[in-house]
mmCIF file of C-alpha atoms and ligand atoms in Angstrom:
data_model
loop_
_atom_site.group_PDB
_atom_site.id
_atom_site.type_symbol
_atom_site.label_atom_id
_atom_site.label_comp_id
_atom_site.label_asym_id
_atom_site.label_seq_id
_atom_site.Cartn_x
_atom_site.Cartn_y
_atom_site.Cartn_z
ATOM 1 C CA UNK A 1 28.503 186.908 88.352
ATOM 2 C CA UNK A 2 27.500 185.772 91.887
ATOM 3 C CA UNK A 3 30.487 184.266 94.140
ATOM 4 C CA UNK A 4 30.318 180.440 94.692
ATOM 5 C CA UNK A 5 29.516 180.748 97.972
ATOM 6 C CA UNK A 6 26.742 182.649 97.623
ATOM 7 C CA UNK A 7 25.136 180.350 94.793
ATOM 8 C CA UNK A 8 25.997 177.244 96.993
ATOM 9 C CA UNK A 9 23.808 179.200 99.769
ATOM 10 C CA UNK A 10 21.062 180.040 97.724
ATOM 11 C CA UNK A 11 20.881 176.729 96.279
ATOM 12 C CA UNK A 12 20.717 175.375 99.711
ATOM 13 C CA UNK A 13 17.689 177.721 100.586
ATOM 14 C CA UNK A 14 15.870 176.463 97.415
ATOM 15 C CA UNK A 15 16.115 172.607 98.685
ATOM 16 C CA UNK A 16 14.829 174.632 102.609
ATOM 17 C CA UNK A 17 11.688 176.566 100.757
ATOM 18 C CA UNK A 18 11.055 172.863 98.894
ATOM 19 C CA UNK A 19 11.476 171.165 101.845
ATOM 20 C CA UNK A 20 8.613 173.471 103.469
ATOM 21 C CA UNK A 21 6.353 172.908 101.308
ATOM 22 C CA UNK A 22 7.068 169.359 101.713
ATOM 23 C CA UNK A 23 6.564 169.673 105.425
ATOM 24 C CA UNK A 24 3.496 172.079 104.965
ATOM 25 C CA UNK A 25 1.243 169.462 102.860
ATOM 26 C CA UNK A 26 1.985 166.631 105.227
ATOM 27 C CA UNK A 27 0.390 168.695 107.859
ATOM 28 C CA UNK A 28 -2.067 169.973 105.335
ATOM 29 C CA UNK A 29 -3.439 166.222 104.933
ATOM 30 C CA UNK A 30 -3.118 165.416 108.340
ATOM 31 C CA UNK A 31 -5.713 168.251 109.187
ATOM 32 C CA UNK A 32 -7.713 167.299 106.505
ATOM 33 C CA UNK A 33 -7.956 163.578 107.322
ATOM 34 C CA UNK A 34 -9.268 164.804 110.465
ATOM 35 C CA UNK A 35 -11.985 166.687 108.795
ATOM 36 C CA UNK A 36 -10.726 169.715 109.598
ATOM 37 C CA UNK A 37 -10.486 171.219 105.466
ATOM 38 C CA UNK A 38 -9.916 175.193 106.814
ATOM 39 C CA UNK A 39 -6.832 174.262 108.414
ATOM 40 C CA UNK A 40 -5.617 171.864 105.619
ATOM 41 C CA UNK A 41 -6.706 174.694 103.065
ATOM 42 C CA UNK A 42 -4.427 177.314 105.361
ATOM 43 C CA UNK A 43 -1.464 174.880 105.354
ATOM 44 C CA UNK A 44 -1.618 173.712 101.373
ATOM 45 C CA UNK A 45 -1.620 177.825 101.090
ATOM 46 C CA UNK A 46 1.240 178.062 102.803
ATOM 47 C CA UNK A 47 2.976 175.233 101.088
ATOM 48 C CA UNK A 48 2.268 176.590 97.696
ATOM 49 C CA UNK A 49 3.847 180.203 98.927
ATOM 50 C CA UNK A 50 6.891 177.954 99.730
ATOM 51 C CA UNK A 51 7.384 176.355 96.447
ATOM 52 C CA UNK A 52 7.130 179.790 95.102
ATOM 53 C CA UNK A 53 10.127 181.418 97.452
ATOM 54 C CA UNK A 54 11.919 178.391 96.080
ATOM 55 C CA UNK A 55 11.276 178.627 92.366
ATOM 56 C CA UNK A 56 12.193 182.797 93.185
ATOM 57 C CA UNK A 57 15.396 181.574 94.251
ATOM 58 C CA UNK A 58 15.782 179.469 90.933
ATOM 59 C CA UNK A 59 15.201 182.168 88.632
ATOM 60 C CA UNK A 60 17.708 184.870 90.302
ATOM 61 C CA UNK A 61 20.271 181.870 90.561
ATOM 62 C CA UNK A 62 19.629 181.686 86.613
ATOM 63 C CA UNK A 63 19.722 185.605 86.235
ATOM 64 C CA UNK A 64 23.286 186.019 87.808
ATOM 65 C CA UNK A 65 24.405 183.472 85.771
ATOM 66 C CA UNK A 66 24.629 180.576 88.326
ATOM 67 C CA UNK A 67 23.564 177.138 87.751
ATOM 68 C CA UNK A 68 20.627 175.882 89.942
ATOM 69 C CA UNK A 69 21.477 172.958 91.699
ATOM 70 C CA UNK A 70 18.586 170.225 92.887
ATOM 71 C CA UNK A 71 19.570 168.629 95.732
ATOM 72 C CA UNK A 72 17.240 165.316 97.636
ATOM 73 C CA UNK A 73 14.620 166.715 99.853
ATOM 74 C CA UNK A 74 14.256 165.089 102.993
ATOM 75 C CA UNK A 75 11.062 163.081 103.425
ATOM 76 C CA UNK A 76 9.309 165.246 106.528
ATOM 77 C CA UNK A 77 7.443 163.883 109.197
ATOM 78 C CA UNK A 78 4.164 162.348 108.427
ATOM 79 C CA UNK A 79 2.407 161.712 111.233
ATOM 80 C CA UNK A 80 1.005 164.114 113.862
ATOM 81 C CA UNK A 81 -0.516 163.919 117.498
ATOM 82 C CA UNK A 82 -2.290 167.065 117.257
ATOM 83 C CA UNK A 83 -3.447 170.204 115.303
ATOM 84 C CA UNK A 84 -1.603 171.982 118.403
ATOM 85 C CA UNK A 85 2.004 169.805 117.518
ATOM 86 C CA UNK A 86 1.828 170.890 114.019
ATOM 87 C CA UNK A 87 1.186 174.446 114.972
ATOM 88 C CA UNK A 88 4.389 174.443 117.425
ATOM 89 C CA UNK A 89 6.201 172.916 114.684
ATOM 90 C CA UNK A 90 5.248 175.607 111.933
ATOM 91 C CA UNK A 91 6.806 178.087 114.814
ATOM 92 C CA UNK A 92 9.968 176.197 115.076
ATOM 93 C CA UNK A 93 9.951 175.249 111.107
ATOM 94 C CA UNK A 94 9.943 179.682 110.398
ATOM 95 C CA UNK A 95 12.405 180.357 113.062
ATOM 96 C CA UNK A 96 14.821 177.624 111.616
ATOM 97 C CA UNK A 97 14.121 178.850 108.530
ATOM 98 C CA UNK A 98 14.751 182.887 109.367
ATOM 99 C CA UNK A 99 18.005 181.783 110.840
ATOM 100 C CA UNK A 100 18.791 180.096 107.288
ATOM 101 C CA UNK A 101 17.741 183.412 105.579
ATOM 102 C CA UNK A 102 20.125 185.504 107.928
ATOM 103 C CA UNK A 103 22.922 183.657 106.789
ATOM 104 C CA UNK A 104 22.019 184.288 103.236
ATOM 105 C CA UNK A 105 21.932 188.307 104.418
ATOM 106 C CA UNK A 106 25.499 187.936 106.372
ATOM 107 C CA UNK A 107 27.467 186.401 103.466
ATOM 108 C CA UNK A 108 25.787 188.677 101.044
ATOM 109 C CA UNK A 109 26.939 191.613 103.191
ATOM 110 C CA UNK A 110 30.197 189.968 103.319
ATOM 111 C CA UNK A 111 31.022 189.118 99.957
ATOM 112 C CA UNK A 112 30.359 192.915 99.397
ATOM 113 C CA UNK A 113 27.249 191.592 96.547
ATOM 114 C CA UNK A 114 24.571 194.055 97.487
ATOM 115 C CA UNK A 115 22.207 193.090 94.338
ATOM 116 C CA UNK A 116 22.176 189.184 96.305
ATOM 117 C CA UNK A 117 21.558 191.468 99.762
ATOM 118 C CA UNK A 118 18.775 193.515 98.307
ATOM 119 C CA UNK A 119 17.056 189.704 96.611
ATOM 120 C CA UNK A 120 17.183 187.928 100.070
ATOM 121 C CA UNK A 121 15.766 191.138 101.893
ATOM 122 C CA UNK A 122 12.405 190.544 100.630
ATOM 123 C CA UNK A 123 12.647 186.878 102.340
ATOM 124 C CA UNK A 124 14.053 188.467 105.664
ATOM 125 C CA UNK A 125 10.960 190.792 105.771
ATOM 126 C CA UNK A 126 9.068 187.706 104.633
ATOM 127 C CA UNK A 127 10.255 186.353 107.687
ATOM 128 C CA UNK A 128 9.255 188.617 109.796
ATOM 129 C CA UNK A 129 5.714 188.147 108.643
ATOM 130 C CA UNK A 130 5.592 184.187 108.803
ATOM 131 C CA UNK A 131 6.649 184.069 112.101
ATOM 132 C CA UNK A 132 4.414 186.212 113.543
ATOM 133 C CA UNK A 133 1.494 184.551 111.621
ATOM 134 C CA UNK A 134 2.516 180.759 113.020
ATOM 135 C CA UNK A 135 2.812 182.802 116.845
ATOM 136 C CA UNK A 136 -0.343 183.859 116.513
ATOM 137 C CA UNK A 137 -1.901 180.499 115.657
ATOM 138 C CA UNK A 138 0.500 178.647 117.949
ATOM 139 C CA UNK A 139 -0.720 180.451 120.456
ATOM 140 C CA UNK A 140 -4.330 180.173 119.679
ATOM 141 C CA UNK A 141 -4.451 176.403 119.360
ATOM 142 C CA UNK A 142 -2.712 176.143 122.855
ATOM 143 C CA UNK A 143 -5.313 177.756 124.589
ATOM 144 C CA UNK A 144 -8.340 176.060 121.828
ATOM 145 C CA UNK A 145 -6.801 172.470 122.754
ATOM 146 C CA UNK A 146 -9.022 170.007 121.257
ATOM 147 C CA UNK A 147 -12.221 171.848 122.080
ATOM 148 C CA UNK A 148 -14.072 171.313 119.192
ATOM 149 C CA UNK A 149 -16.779 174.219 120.057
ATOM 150 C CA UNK A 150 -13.760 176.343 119.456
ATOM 151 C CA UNK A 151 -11.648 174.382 116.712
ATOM 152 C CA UNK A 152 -14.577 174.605 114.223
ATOM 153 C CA UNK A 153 -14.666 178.737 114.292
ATOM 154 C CA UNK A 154 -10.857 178.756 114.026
ATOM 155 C CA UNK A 155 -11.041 175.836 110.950
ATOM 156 C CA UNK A 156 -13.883 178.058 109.281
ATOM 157 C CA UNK A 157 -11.259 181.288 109.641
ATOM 158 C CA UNK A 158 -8.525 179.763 108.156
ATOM 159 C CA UNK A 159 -10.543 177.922 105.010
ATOM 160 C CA UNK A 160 -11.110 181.913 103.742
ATOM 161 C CA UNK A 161 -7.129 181.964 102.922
ATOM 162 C CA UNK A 162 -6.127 181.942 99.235
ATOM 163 C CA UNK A 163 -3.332 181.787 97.761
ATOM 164 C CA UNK A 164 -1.527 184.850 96.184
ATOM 165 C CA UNK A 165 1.475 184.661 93.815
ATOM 166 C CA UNK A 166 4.174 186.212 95.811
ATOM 167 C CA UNK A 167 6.240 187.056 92.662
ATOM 168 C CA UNK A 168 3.542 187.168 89.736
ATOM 169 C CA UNK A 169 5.028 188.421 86.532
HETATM 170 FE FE1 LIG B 1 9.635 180.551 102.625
HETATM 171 O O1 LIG B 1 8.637 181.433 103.860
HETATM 172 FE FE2 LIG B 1 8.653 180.763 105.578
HETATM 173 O O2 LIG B 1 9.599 179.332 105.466
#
């Protein structure tokens, strides 16, 4: 059986992965209001990959006999200036959210339960992996601007992402 403290964190992190995905198709329609469908596509891929981390959470909760708790999600921003904001705030979004996941780690290692260390490794390494990603394109649409001889390669790039069940069973 999992300690309180431990459920009450993961519970929390399945509101944070919600809450992404939230955040993620608010950006996702901004792009694609603008025409630009690659970039929405990339972002609505990344929200679904969030609900799934979320729903992962749900199920372990379940399987160490902890109740999942559903919590409001907060109503993320809606409105954008540019595809370069939302790109900066994908960056900050995964390095709030790594910080969230190291906690998870710390009290895991704490409370001695090295079965809930082991589960929230995969979303450490995760981690890594996201924020290198929104770098990369934080980066790229700092330099791109609003050039659109430039955006449209970059849009075309990011419509080839597809969505892959992180946890298929
Ligand atoms: Fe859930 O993967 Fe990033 O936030």
């Amino acid at each position: 059986m999992i300690k309180d403290s431990l459920a009450k964190a993961l519970n929390d992190q399945i509101n944070a992965e919600y809450y992404s995905a939230y955040l993620y198709l608010t950006m996702s329609a901004y792009a694609d209001r603008l025409g630009y469908k690659g970039i929405a596509n990339w972002l609505g891929v990344q929200a679904k990959e969030e609900l799934a981390h979320g729903t992962h959470i749900y199920h372990y909760l379940l399987e160490r006999g902890a109740a999942p708790s559903f919590q409001d999600i907060k109503a993320p921003q809606v409105s954008y200036g540019s595809l370069q904001e939302i790109f900066e705030k994908v960056l900050a979004h995964e390095r709030k959210v790594t910080e969230l996941v190291n906690r998870i780690a710390d009290l895991a290692l704490n409370e001695k339960d090295h079965a809930a260390y082991h589960f929230i490794r995969w979303y450490v390494d995760e981690q890594v992996e996201e924020e290198a990603d929104a770098e990369d394109l934080a980066l790229k649409f700092s330099r791109i601007g609003n050039n659109p001889g430039q955006l449209y390669p970059l849009d075309a790039q990011l419509g080839m992402r597809r969505f892959t069940d992180p946890f298929p069973v």
